[in-house]
XYZ file of C-alpha atoms in Angstrom:
651
model
C -1.418 -85.180 -41.442
C -2.515 -81.589 -40.990
C 0.019 -78.815 -41.418
C 1.539 -77.161 -38.378
C -0.733 -74.147 -38.879
C -3.770 -76.399 -38.419
C -2.430 -78.534 -35.560
C -2.359 -77.575 -31.886
C 1.133 -77.276 -30.453
C 1.704 -79.503 -27.441
C 4.931 -78.720 -25.598
C 6.409 -81.893 -24.135
C 9.463 -82.431 -21.910
C 12.521 -82.680 -24.146
C 15.083 -85.412 -23.546
C 17.124 -84.410 -26.610
C 18.104 -81.035 -28.029
C 18.259 -82.160 -31.645
C 17.412 -85.124 -33.848
C 18.652 -85.106 -37.431
C 17.084 -87.158 -40.187
C 18.835 -88.067 -43.406
C 21.923 -89.518 -44.965
C 24.564 -91.489 -43.153
C 27.572 -92.963 -44.897
C 31.172 -94.021 -44.541
C 33.670 -91.520 -45.933
C 36.788 -93.000 -47.505
C 39.192 -90.063 -47.603
C 42.233 -90.215 -49.860
C 45.327 -89.771 -47.729
C 47.508 -88.363 -50.502
C 46.848 -84.637 -50.839
C 47.375 -82.644 -54.010
C 46.736 -85.292 -56.639
C 43.980 -86.890 -58.668
C 41.525 -89.253 -57.051
C 42.726 -91.781 -59.617
C 46.168 -91.669 -58.017
C 45.126 -92.129 -54.396
C 46.883 -95.135 -52.874
C 45.287 -95.310 -49.424
C 42.173 -94.047 -47.695
C 41.157 -93.145 -44.151
C 37.737 -94.365 -43.010
C 35.507 -91.832 -41.240
C 31.903 -91.306 -40.238
C 30.106 -89.306 -42.950
C 26.890 -87.853 -44.319
C 25.793 -84.272 -43.655
C 23.175 -84.773 -40.893
C 25.329 -87.481 -39.326
C 28.291 -85.109 -39.219
C 26.102 -82.434 -37.664
C 24.776 -84.560 -34.802
C 28.288 -85.865 -34.095
C 29.576 -82.286 -34.076
C 26.684 -81.148 -31.905
C 27.361 -83.894 -29.379
C 30.994 -82.814 -29.164
C 29.782 -79.310 -28.339
C 27.526 -80.529 -25.539
C 24.179 -80.907 -27.298
C 22.049 -83.988 -26.673
C 21.626 -85.299 -30.202
C 20.081 -88.234 -32.013
C 19.866 -89.511 -35.587
C 17.173 -91.058 -37.783
C 18.656 -92.979 -40.675
C 19.138 -96.409 -42.170
C 22.419 -98.277 -42.379
C 23.157 -101.620 -43.930
C 23.252 -104.739 -41.763
C 26.927 -104.945 -42.643
C 30.362 -104.067 -41.310
C 30.127 -100.447 -42.432
C 26.682 -100.052 -40.873
C 28.016 -101.375 -37.591
C 30.932 -98.965 -37.876
C 28.522 -96.023 -38.194
C 26.439 -97.158 -35.230
C 29.517 -97.708 -33.038
C 31.047 -94.360 -33.991
C 27.806 -92.550 -33.187
C 27.624 -94.259 -29.811
C 31.226 -93.288 -29.068
C 30.364 -89.682 -29.882
C 27.402 -89.794 -27.500
C 24.708 -89.645 -30.195
C 21.407 -91.410 -29.417
C 21.015 -94.191 -32.014
C 17.396 -95.055 -31.202
C 16.441 -93.973 -34.722
C 19.220 -95.823 -36.567
C 17.615 -98.746 -38.415
C 19.593 -101.678 -39.840
C 18.450 -102.565 -43.356
C 19.031 -106.257 -44.207
C 18.435 -105.734 -47.937
C 20.680 -102.761 -48.739
C 24.302 -101.812 -48.191
C 25.570 -98.817 -46.255
C 26.327 -95.818 -48.449
C 29.965 -95.009 -49.188
C 31.643 -91.828 -50.364
C 35.159 -91.720 -51.820
C 36.770 -88.290 -51.468
C 40.034 -86.548 -52.186
C 41.761 -83.210 -51.705
C 43.090 -82.059 -55.102
C 43.907 -78.450 -54.247
C 42.372 -75.541 -52.321
C 39.329 -75.389 -54.587
C 38.779 -78.901 -55.940
C 37.660 -81.813 -53.783
C 36.662 -84.717 -56.033
C 34.183 -87.183 -54.614
C 32.162 -90.160 -55.744
C 28.892 -91.117 -54.068
C 28.274 -94.866 -53.905
C 24.554 -94.615 -53.201
C 22.819 -96.954 -55.643
C 19.824 -98.295 -53.706
C 21.711 -97.622 -50.467
C 20.243 -98.057 -47.008
C 19.766 -94.434 -45.930
C 17.857 -93.390 -49.053
C 15.326 -96.160 -48.344
C 14.309 -94.454 -45.098
C 10.533 -94.436 -44.739
C 7.779 -93.174 -42.468
C 7.605 -96.610 -40.848
C 11.131 -96.089 -39.504
C 10.108 -93.143 -37.320
C 9.921 -93.661 -33.565
C 7.143 -91.168 -32.963
C 7.335 -91.042 -29.178
C 11.099 -90.483 -29.319
C 10.696 -87.680 -31.872
C 8.079 -85.943 -29.749
C 10.675 -85.482 -27.032
C 13.252 -83.494 -28.964
C 13.629 -79.739 -28.997
C 14.330 -79.621 -32.728
C 14.554 -81.786 -35.829
C 17.014 -81.206 -38.653
C 15.863 -82.223 -42.120
C 18.160 -82.360 -45.082
C 17.725 -81.331 -48.720
C 19.401 -84.391 -50.198
C 16.828 -86.686 -48.633
C 14.000 -84.756 -50.228
C 15.109 -86.145 -53.608
C 13.538 -89.557 -52.925
C 9.768 -89.979 -52.303
C 10.070 -92.313 -49.295
C 12.743 -90.236 -47.626
C 10.808 -87.038 -48.446
C 7.702 -88.414 -46.747
C 9.693 -89.488 -43.691
C 11.383 -86.082 -43.393
C 8.111 -84.175 -43.635
C 6.349 -86.510 -41.201
C 9.166 -86.092 -38.669
C 9.101 -82.308 -39.067
C 5.347 -82.134 -38.522
C 5.515 -84.433 -35.524
C 8.216 -82.377 -33.830
C 6.452 -79.145 -34.669
C 3.186 -80.377 -33.176
C 5.042 -81.346 -29.996
C 6.406 -77.850 -29.451
C 9.772 -78.377 -31.143
C 11.435 -76.478 -33.970
C 12.365 -77.475 -37.510
C 15.801 -76.803 -38.988
C 16.341 -77.146 -42.741
C 19.827 -77.730 -44.109
C 19.426 -77.165 -47.862
C 22.422 -79.456 -48.547
C 22.192 -79.419 -52.349
C 24.186 -82.043 -54.252
C 23.103 -81.984 -57.925
C 24.530 -85.460 -58.572
C 22.149 -86.944 -56.003
C 19.229 -85.424 -57.912
C 20.485 -86.949 -61.156
C 21.574 -83.554 -62.502
C 25.329 -84.161 -62.839
C 27.576 -86.963 -64.010
C 28.521 -89.545 -61.431
C 32.095 -88.335 -61.536
C 30.937 -84.807 -60.643
C 30.020 -85.365 -57.008
C 31.753 -82.138 -56.010
C 29.463 -79.954 -58.182
C 27.444 -77.609 -55.970
C 24.947 -75.939 -58.293
C 22.768 -76.834 -61.257
C 19.598 -74.764 -61.679
C 16.480 -76.918 -61.873
C 12.866 -75.838 -61.421
C 11.774 -79.278 -60.228
C 14.336 -79.301 -57.424
C 13.312 -75.807 -56.354
C 9.664 -76.828 -56.271
C 10.378 -79.937 -54.196
C 12.585 -78.126 -51.681
C 10.061 -75.341 -51.217
C 7.404 -77.779 -50.027
C 8.988 -77.941 -46.586
C 9.432 -74.185 -46.109
C 6.167 -73.537 -44.205
C 7.366 -75.966 -41.522
C 10.769 -74.372 -40.995
C 12.032 -72.229 -38.125
C 15.624 -72.072 -39.377
C 17.005 -72.399 -42.917
C 20.742 -72.723 -43.533
C 22.600 -72.851 -46.831
C 25.462 -71.552 -48.927
C 24.768 -68.878 -51.536
C 24.430 -71.610 -54.197
C 21.966 -73.461 -51.981
C 20.012 -70.264 -51.371
C 19.854 -69.897 -55.157
C 18.358 -73.351 -55.740
C 15.845 -72.930 -52.920
C 14.907 -69.433 -54.010
C 14.794 -70.256 -57.722
C 17.089 -67.387 -58.716
C 20.815 -66.866 -59.145
C 20.611 -63.387 -57.642
C 21.069 -63.944 -53.921
C 18.763 -61.130 -52.762
C 16.037 -62.229 -55.150
C 16.375 -65.812 -53.946
C 16.202 -64.705 -50.336
C 13.077 -62.702 -51.085
C 11.418 -65.721 -52.678
C 12.225 -67.849 -49.623
C 10.935 -65.183 -47.252
C 7.639 -65.098 -49.115
C 7.096 -68.731 -48.145
C 8.609 -68.842 -44.664
C 9.148 -66.687 -41.592
C 12.173 -68.776 -40.592
C 15.522 -67.289 -39.689
C 17.653 -67.616 -42.830
C 21.408 -68.083 -42.608
C 23.512 -67.603 -45.715
C 26.959 -69.189 -45.344
C 29.630 -67.276 -47.246
C 32.765 -69.330 -46.760
C 35.805 -67.382 -45.603
C 33.674 -64.215 -45.426
C 31.633 -65.727 -42.592
C 27.855 -65.638 -42.775
C 24.900 -63.306 -42.976
C 21.695 -63.865 -41.005
C 18.222 -62.657 -41.925
C 15.868 -62.937 -38.955
C 13.164 -60.789 -40.514
C 12.429 -58.929 -43.721
C 15.062 -59.259 -46.445
C 16.938 -55.942 -46.730
C 17.988 -54.104 -49.864
C 21.584 -55.338 -49.673
C 23.342 -58.333 -48.141
C 25.408 -55.930 -46.054
C 22.224 -54.856 -44.278
C 21.683 -58.340 -42.857
C 23.306 -59.509 -39.641
C 26.864 -59.869 -40.962
C 29.251 -61.917 -38.834
C 32.803 -62.201 -40.225
C 34.693 -65.434 -40.530
C 38.168 -66.336 -39.343
C 41.189 -65.894 -41.645
C 42.670 -69.390 -41.769
C 44.247 -71.477 -44.503
C 41.710 -73.567 -46.397
C 42.929 -77.151 -46.475
C 39.640 -79.015 -46.959
C 36.202 -77.422 -47.324
C 34.337 -80.726 -47.075
C 32.501 -80.891 -43.751
C 32.895 -77.202 -42.939
C 29.191 -76.537 -43.513
C 28.184 -79.356 -41.174
C 30.569 -77.977 -38.554
C 29.016 -74.527 -39.021
C 25.582 -76.039 -38.420
C 26.731 -77.810 -35.267
C 28.302 -74.651 -33.854
C 25.356 -72.457 -34.792
C 22.859 -74.869 -33.257
C 24.910 -75.106 -30.048
C 23.981 -71.471 -29.572
C 20.554 -71.274 -31.230
C 19.075 -74.221 -29.358
C 20.336 -72.762 -26.071
C 18.869 -69.300 -26.678
C 22.108 -67.438 -27.406
C 22.029 -64.132 -29.371
C 22.048 -64.587 -33.135
C 25.447 -62.936 -33.550
C 27.015 -65.365 -31.074
C 25.400 -68.339 -32.803
C 26.898 -67.175 -36.080
C 30.327 -66.619 -34.527
C 30.326 -70.133 -33.070
C 29.283 -71.544 -36.420
C 31.997 -69.614 -38.255
C 34.618 -70.735 -35.735
C 33.659 -74.403 -36.066
C 33.771 -74.108 -39.848
C 37.204 -72.465 -39.724
C 38.578 -75.237 -37.532
C 37.273 -77.978 -39.815
C 38.533 -76.434 -43.080
C 42.026 -76.740 -41.641
C 41.829 -80.535 -41.223
C 41.517 -83.850 -43.014
C 38.074 -85.417 -42.769
C 34.615 -84.231 -41.782
C 33.148 -85.828 -38.646
C 36.522 -86.532 -36.965
C 37.589 -82.925 -37.570
C 34.626 -81.463 -35.655
C 35.722 -79.430 -32.615
C 34.733 -80.159 -29.040
C 33.432 -77.514 -26.645
C 36.785 -77.100 -24.797
C 38.469 -76.776 -28.182
C 36.007 -74.130 -29.386
C 36.353 -72.166 -26.151
C 40.157 -72.215 -26.452
C 40.020 -71.163 -30.118
C 37.741 -68.201 -29.425
C 39.880 -67.035 -26.488
C 43.098 -66.690 -28.524
C 44.145 -63.170 -29.547
C 45.986 -64.630 -32.541
C 46.407 -68.004 -34.229
C 48.591 -69.253 -37.083
C 47.026 -68.861 -40.525
C 47.823 -72.529 -41.089
C 45.653 -73.534 -38.154
C 46.783 -77.143 -37.906
C 50.238 -75.801 -36.983
C 48.819 -74.865 -33.571
C 50.147 -77.708 -31.402
C 47.965 -76.688 -28.467
C 44.738 -76.634 -30.485
C 45.538 -79.979 -32.068
C 46.344 -81.478 -28.675
C 43.063 -80.293 -27.171
C 41.250 -81.733 -30.172
C 43.017 -85.078 -29.837
C 42.630 -85.324 -26.077
C 38.943 -84.353 -25.987
C 37.903 -86.727 -28.788
C 39.496 -89.917 -27.462
C 37.181 -92.894 -27.527
C 36.754 -93.826 -23.881
C 37.173 -92.500 -20.352
C 39.099 -94.554 -17.805
C 38.681 -93.852 -14.100
C 40.313 -97.212 -13.437
C 42.494 -99.504 -15.533
C 43.894 -102.865 -14.435
C 46.052 -104.610 -17.019
C 47.721 -107.995 -17.326
C 51.005 -107.370 -19.127
C 52.181 -110.282 -21.274
C 53.874 -108.264 -24.008
C 57.279 -109.633 -23.009
C 59.291 -111.224 -25.771
C 62.881 -111.761 -24.668
C 61.749 -113.019 -21.244
C 59.572 -115.721 -22.820
C 62.354 -116.667 -25.232
C 64.797 -116.967 -22.323
C 62.336 -119.060 -20.357
C 61.689 -121.426 -23.261
C 65.427 -121.779 -23.818
C 66.097 -122.451 -20.123
C 63.406 -125.144 -19.926
C 64.198 -126.603 -23.338
C 60.616 -125.836 -24.405
C 59.406 -125.197 -27.939
C 59.180 -121.393 -28.546
C 56.202 -122.137 -30.791
C 54.216 -122.631 -27.569
C 54.647 -118.981 -26.514
C 51.614 -117.773 -28.532
C 49.508 -120.480 -26.860
C 50.459 -119.204 -23.407
C 49.517 -115.644 -24.371
C 46.129 -116.876 -25.530
C 45.670 -118.434 -22.081
C 46.507 -115.069 -20.519
C 43.634 -113.515 -22.437
C 41.329 -116.224 -21.072
C 42.536 -115.416 -17.546
C 41.622 -111.751 -18.004
C 38.227 -112.726 -19.372
C 37.615 -114.960 -16.366
C 38.179 -112.068 -13.963
C 36.793 -109.230 -16.075
C 33.731 -110.851 -17.624
C 33.413 -108.016 -20.137
C 34.317 -105.179 -17.728
C 36.094 -102.557 -19.832
C 38.181 -101.395 -16.880
C 40.465 -104.345 -17.632
C 43.116 -104.651 -20.298
C 46.056 -106.544 -21.734
C 49.490 -105.696 -22.997
C 50.248 -108.054 -25.894
C 52.935 -108.048 -28.553
C 52.519 -108.673 -32.258
C 55.347 -111.218 -32.458
C 54.019 -113.899 -30.094
C 50.656 -112.387 -29.176
C 49.211 -111.914 -32.662
C 46.532 -114.604 -32.300
C 45.519 -113.318 -28.869
C 45.352 -109.756 -30.243
C 43.034 -110.940 -33.015
C 40.787 -112.697 -30.499
C 40.773 -109.671 -28.190
C 39.444 -107.496 -31.030
C 35.932 -108.725 -30.201
C 36.278 -107.907 -26.494
C 35.839 -104.494 -24.804
C 39.215 -104.532 -23.092
C 41.958 -101.917 -23.306
C 44.768 -103.219 -25.535
C 48.377 -102.034 -25.428
C 51.103 -103.208 -27.789
C 54.886 -102.667 -27.566
C 56.886 -100.920 -30.274
C 60.393 -100.992 -28.763
C 63.160 -103.519 -29.234
C 63.399 -105.323 -25.866
C 66.124 -104.028 -23.538
C 67.320 -101.400 -26.053
C 69.173 -98.364 -24.692
C 69.325 -96.105 -26.589
C 65.785 -96.755 -27.714
C 65.362 -98.798 -30.893
C 62.040 -99.650 -32.493
C 61.257 -103.276 -33.223
C 59.455 -102.371 -36.429
C 60.683 -100.974 -39.744
C 62.900 -97.898 -39.900
C 59.761 -95.793 -40.474
C 57.698 -96.290 -37.340
C 54.670 -94.533 -38.843
C 54.559 -97.105 -41.634
C 54.468 -99.844 -39.012
C 51.624 -98.189 -37.114
C 49.426 -97.902 -40.214
C 49.108 -101.688 -39.978
C 47.884 -101.605 -36.361
C 44.167 -101.388 -35.474
C 43.223 -97.991 -34.068
C 42.211 -99.653 -30.811
C 45.807 -100.682 -30.086
C 47.628 -98.302 -27.732
C 51.298 -97.963 -28.677
C 53.444 -98.850 -25.670
C 57.048 -97.685 -25.665
C 59.439 -98.715 -22.899
C 62.412 -96.401 -22.571
C 65.234 -96.816 -20.063
C 65.700 -93.151 -19.294
C 67.217 -90.932 -16.629
C 66.864 -87.133 -16.798
C 70.599 -86.853 -16.079
C 71.691 -89.221 -18.855
C 74.714 -88.111 -20.916
C 73.646 -85.528 -23.471
C 74.332 -87.652 -26.560
C 72.375 -90.624 -25.175
C 69.525 -88.419 -24.046
C 69.323 -86.703 -27.429
C 69.212 -90.012 -29.328
C 66.421 -91.331 -27.145
C 64.433 -88.117 -27.289
C 64.619 -88.010 -31.089
C 63.132 -91.494 -31.130
C 60.379 -90.503 -28.728
C 59.504 -87.467 -30.840
C 59.353 -89.623 -33.978
C 57.050 -92.055 -32.228
C 54.793 -89.385 -30.767
C 54.405 -87.733 -34.174
C 53.669 -91.104 -35.785
C 51.042 -91.940 -33.167
C 49.193 -88.672 -33.700
C 49.292 -88.978 -37.481
C 48.040 -92.563 -37.445
C 45.458 -91.835 -34.692
C 46.926 -94.185 -32.094
C 47.184 -93.482 -28.393
C 50.652 -93.665 -26.857
C 51.772 -95.094 -23.521
C 55.233 -94.077 -22.341
C 56.782 -96.594 -19.951
C 59.730 -95.027 -18.151
C 62.180 -97.154 -16.181
C 65.192 -95.610 -14.461
C 68.182 -97.817 -15.361
C 69.486 -99.912 -12.488
C 72.407 -98.417 -10.596
C 71.628 -94.764 -11.366
C 70.725 -92.342 -8.540
C 67.024 -91.949 -7.761
C 65.234 -89.590 -5.382
C 61.715 -88.186 -4.976
C 62.164 -85.883 -7.985
C 63.727 -88.230 -10.554
C 60.590 -89.619 -12.219
C 58.911 -86.201 -12.176
C 61.951 -84.593 -13.835
C 61.895 -87.247 -16.546
C 58.215 -86.568 -17.159
C 58.774 -82.817 -17.339
C 61.565 -83.353 -19.830
C 59.247 -85.357 -22.106
C 56.728 -82.523 -22.039
C 59.444 -79.919 -22.622
C 60.469 -81.541 -25.913
C 56.837 -81.781 -27.054
C 55.924 -85.391 -26.208
C 52.498 -85.695 -24.561
C 51.721 -89.374 -24.008
C 48.127 -90.387 -23.443
C 49.322 -92.734 -20.691
C 52.331 -93.090 -18.410
C 53.522 -96.428 -17.076
C 55.812 -95.885 -14.107
C 57.736 -97.860 -11.541
C 56.016 -98.401 -8.190
C 57.423 -96.233 -5.401
C 56.470 -95.979 -1.759
C 57.499 -92.347 -1.226
C 54.375 -90.100 -1.084
C 56.480 -87.074 -2.032
C 57.540 -88.802 -5.264
C 53.909 -89.321 -6.189
C 53.041 -85.710 -5.404
C 55.857 -84.607 -7.696
C 54.759 -86.976 -10.472
C 51.158 -85.840 -10.287
C 52.154 -82.177 -10.412
C 54.456 -82.814 -13.386
C 51.638 -84.430 -15.375
C 48.762 -82.121 -14.478
C 50.738 -78.908 -14.934
C 51.766 -79.928 -18.435
C 48.794 -81.932 -19.679
C 45.570 -81.808 -17.666
C 44.009 -84.008 -20.359
C 46.423 -86.925 -19.732
C 44.551 -90.185 -19.218
C 46.732 -91.100 -16.250
C 49.401 -93.389 -14.854
C 49.460 -97.162 -14.475
C 51.956 -98.912 -12.213
C 54.351 -101.485 -13.623
C 55.450 -104.495 -11.611
C 59.106 -105.229 -12.441
C 58.531 -108.824 -11.227
C 58.248 -107.516 -7.666
C 56.864 -109.922 -5.069
C 53.166 -109.579 -4.503
C 53.674 -108.125 -1.011
C 55.820 -105.297 -2.356
C 53.267 -104.476 -5.041
C 50.474 -104.315 -2.507
C 52.515 -101.873 -0.418
C 53.165 -99.736 -3.515
C 49.418 -99.647 -4.196
C 48.851 -98.062 -0.788
C 51.461 -95.407 -1.528
C 50.109 -94.617 -5.013
C 46.396 -94.662 -4.188
C 46.237 -91.048 -2.896
C 47.514 -89.792 -6.269
C 44.422 -89.300 -8.394
C 46.533 -89.414 -11.546
C 47.172 -93.145 -10.929
C 44.409 -95.210 -12.530
C 45.637 -98.713 -11.738
C 48.379 -101.064 -12.826
C 49.867 -103.009 -15.732
C 51.604 -105.954 -14.085
C 53.080 -108.988 -15.792
C 55.783 -111.205 -14.340
C 54.413 -111.035 -10.792
C 51.295 -112.697 -12.194
C 52.512 -114.966 -14.972
C 56.159 -115.909 -14.473
C 55.909 -118.800 -12.002
C 52.802 -120.041 -13.806
C 54.615 -119.949 -17.141
C 57.504 -121.976 -15.732
C 55.089 -124.649 -14.616
C 53.301 -124.720 -17.972
C 56.406 -124.779 -20.183
C 57.817 -127.604 -18.061
C 54.483 -129.473 -18.442
C 53.711 -129.440 -14.710
C 50.549 -127.357 -15.248
C 47.778 -127.823 -17.787
C 45.867 -125.059 -19.590
C 43.022 -124.878 -17.098
C 45.381 -124.657 -14.154
C 47.280 -121.855 -15.878
C 44.119 -119.855 -16.526
C 42.851 -120.377 -12.980
C 46.163 -119.439 -11.354
C 46.708 -116.291 -13.423
C 43.091 -115.257 -12.906
C 43.506 -115.706 -9.150
C 46.686 -113.634 -9.026
C 45.144 -110.916 -11.176
C 42.028 -110.774 -9.006
C 44.142 -110.459 -5.861
C 45.880 -107.397 -7.296
C 42.648 -105.888 -8.592
C 40.947 -106.275 -5.225
C 43.982 -104.817 -3.457
C 44.080 -101.797 -5.766
C 40.379 -101.106 -5.340
C 40.633 -101.437 -1.583
C 43.596 -99.050 -1.515
C 41.742 -96.476 -3.567
C 38.551 -96.929 -1.532
C 40.445 -96.399 1.712
C 41.717 -93.077 0.377
C 38.236 -92.014 -0.703
C 36.814 -93.072 2.645
C 39.439 -91.025 4.428
C 38.579 -87.883 2.501
C 41.415 -88.081 -0.028
C 41.125 -87.537 -3.745
């Protein structure tokens, strides 16, 4: 193919802002910080690989991004594809390789300067990327392509990267080059030296320089500038690069920020476009460069001034160096805006509760405008029922499996549906539900406990490490804002422990609040309880609240949530075994409150059916059909209630 200088440029409509081409792996991050990799006992699994991190970070910042890579036709390859889709990255160019495994990287945080890592990349899928994997029409419709230095180390991947760059260039797009130098992946360092960043090598310099005439933007650390420029003097290296390319050159300088060179290389680095960094504690440098690239490109691809592009890149890098992980640590656009607007921030950035909350809330996996849930997480109620009917408690798990079938019959794969299931009797149903798209909630509390007691081990966080990330932690607390001080304090300490554990284990939390029977209730009671939770620092992802028919109560509840956490997913109504007619009336009252997303109802749907089944008056098919019918009645009623509000001009 002719070079870009010889080919006519044809500007085409662009459906994507950026497509990256290169490595994609699963990062296994050691969870023990401050020790040897040899002593790591557990690992967190994240999306990884420099270009993959960049497109995920770019998508979080509002760019339309895509990725060209290969992954294995294996569990880890499917994980990468699913994570990219969740982040909003176009996976048109992600090819499944049936003959090779997905690349893995094992990483650790030893101290502030040493981050040991091992690349498991022997004949891995992404390094087998070839020209035949390129979707040429798709590539022609991107505004820019990002190629990556690591992939230039292999002939097939080199050819694919160059072909993609030429194709995008000929279609009116731009070429971004991330130098991304890892000596170990060029065979220049021992396999236990994955963290090494620089080994001089003329052959590497020669290979990297081959792409320079195609480039519009070149980004690298000082060490990466040295390998590309073929000199360990930064100015000399920059001069050598400039002799081969007119591209904007960005030199990343860690905590010092970055320096940009849009034109001729000046006599000193200080004469470039110097943009300072942000003074934050360095916790983990891995991934900071990819975050810088995402932030910089958010500006550069949208035509922002160079200084602003650099500032956004520096800010994204500063945020990521304060966190564990690479791709999951990338900031979102609301997070970046908040960060840049603050006059001051703690040096230990992850101590900012507000920043961490915005990060958590804006990176959650799914959006729910509606959620209708069958709640069968009850334990003591099923035990009581089995005892009353002299039925074998071993049948309880079978009934919960039938409940899942009832949801499937109504939902048919619609992800607006969900189940509440417990691990004690619902374990088999939970395992089956793992393959379905439904929302899954799971209780953590000891049934009927007041003060709140957790059903699990004394350390609730240890319990949650055994739960899949897709399980939302449901905690029922019998709570009144005017409870005696000692009771209130005990319950609130438990709630704070649980909230902290959920955030640290990356689980969403649903707080179910029931006002104990016999205590006074008015239109402000539930809202005051909610405000108290927020006041002590508990921000549940979901609220599950008792149905009320007082519109003023719902106005107070909605104000309490939105004033304290505008990112809250919403409220679902519980049933409390209320007759169907009462629930339908409560739906009408709750529908005008936009914060209410639906319901999580149990005994109203299953209790009479369960009695019939445990007493052998109903068979499995009858149980499924009856529960499905009851669930559908409630779903239809909720949707009609909400539609009537929308039709009347309400929220």
